[in-house]
mmCIF file of C-alpha atoms in Angstrom:
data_model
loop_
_atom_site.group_PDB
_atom_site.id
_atom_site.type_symbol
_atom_site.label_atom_id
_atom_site.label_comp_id
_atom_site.label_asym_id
_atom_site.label_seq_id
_atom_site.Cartn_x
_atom_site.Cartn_y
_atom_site.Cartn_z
ATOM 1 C CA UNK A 1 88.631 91.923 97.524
ATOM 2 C CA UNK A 2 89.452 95.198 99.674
ATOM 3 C CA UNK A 3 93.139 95.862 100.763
ATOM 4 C CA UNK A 4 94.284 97.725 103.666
ATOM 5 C CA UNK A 5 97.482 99.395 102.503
ATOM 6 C CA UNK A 6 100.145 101.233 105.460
ATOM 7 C CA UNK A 7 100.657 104.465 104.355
ATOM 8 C CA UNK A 8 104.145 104.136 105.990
ATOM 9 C CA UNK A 9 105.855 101.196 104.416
ATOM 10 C CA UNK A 10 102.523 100.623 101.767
ATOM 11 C CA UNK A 11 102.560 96.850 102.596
ATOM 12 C CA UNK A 12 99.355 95.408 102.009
ATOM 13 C CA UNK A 13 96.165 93.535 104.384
ATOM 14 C CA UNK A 14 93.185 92.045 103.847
ATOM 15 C CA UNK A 15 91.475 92.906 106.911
ATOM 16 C CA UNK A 16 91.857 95.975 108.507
ATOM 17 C CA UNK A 17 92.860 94.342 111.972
ATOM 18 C CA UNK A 18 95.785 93.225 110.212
ATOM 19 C CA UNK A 19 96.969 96.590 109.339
ATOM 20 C CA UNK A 20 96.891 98.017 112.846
ATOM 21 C CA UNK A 21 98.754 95.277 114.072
ATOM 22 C CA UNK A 22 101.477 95.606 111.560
ATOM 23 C CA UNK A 23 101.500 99.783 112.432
ATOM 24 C CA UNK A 24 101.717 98.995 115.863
ATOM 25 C CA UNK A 25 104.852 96.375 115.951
ATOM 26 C CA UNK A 26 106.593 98.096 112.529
ATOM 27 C CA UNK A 27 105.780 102.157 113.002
ATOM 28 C CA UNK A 28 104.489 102.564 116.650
ATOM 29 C CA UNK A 29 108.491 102.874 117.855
ATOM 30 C CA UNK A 30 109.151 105.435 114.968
ATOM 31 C CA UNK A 31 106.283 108.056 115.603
ATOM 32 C CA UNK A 32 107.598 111.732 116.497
ATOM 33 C CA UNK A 33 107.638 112.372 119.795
ATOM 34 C CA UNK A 34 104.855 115.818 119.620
ATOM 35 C CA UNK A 35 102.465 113.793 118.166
ATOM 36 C CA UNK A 36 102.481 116.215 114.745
ATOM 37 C CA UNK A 37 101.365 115.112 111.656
ATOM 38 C CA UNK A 38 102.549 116.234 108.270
ATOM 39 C CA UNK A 39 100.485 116.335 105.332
ATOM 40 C CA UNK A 40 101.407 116.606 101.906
ATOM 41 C CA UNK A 41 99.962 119.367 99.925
ATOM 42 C CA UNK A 42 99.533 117.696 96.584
ATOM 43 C CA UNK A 43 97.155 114.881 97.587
ATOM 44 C CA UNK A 44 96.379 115.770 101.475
ATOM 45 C CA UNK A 45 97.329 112.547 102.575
ATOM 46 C CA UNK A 46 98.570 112.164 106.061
ATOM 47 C CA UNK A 47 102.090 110.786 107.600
ATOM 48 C CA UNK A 48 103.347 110.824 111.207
ATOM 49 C CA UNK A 49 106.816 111.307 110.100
ATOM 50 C CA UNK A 50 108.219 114.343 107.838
ATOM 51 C CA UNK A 51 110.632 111.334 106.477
ATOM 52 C CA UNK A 52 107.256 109.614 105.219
ATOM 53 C CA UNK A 53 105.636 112.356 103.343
ATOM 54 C CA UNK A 54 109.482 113.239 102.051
ATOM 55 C CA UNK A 55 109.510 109.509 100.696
ATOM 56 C CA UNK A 56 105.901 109.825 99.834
ATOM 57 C CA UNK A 57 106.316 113.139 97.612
ATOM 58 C CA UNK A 58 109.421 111.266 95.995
ATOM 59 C CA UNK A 59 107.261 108.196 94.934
ATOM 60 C CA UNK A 60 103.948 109.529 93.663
ATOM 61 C CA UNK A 61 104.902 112.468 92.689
ATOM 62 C CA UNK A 62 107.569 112.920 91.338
ATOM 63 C CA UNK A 63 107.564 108.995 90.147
ATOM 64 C CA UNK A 64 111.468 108.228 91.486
ATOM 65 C CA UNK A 65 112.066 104.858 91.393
ATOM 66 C CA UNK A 66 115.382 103.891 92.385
ATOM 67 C CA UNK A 67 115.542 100.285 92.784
ATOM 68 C CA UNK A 68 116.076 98.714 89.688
ATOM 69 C CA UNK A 69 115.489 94.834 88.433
ATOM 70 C CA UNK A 70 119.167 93.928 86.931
ATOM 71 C CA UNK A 71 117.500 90.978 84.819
ATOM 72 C CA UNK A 72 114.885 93.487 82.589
ATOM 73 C CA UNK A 73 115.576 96.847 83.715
ATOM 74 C CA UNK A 74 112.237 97.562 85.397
ATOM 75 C CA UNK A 75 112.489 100.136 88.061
ATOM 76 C CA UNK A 76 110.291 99.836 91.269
ATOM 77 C CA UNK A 77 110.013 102.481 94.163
ATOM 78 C CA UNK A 78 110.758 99.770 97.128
ATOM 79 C CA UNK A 79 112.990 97.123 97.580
ATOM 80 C CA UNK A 80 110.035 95.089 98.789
ATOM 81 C CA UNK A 81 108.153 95.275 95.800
ATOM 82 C CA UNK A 82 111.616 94.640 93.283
ATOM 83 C CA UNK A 83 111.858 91.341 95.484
ATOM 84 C CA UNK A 84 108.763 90.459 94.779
ATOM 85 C CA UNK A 85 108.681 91.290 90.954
ATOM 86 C CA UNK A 86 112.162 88.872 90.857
ATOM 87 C CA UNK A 87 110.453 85.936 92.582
ATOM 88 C CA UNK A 88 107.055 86.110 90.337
ATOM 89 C CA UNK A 89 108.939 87.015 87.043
ATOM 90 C CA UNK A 90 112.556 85.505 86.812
ATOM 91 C CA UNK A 91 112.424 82.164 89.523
ATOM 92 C CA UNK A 92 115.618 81.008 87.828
ATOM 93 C CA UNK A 93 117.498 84.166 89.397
#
């Protein structure tokens, strides 16, 4: 099945509808204000916001992952996704 993924948050959709709604009520408010974009010169993907492609750089390339599960020592890159690896893989938590 195809997934819609927001490139600013990286949250997930299954239909594409889905997405815009979610970048409308989560991202719309945070846009800059010239209507710039920045894109990052490793993998010319695009962000609205320089903090984005800062976070963006930090994640996939340079592979920083600083939330860390305190049960088995994984390390994600977003909170969201640690959350989520605690509720599938250690319930009793």
């Amino acid at each position: 099945m195809k997934s819609y993924e927001c490139n600013e948050c990286e949250q997930k959709f299954t239909k594409k509808r889905q997405l815009k709604k979610h970048q409308q009520d989560h991202h719309k408010k945070q846009q800059n204000s010239q209507n710039e974009f920045f894109m990052c010169q490793k993998c010319s993907r695009v962000f609205m916001r320089l903090r984005s492609l800062k976070k963006h750089n930090l994640i996939r390339h340079k592979n920083i992952r600083a939330f860390t599960c305190e049960k088995c020592n994984k390390h994600f890159a977003h909170k969201q996704t640690l959350n989520k690896h605690i509720l599938r893989s250690h319930k009793e938590i």
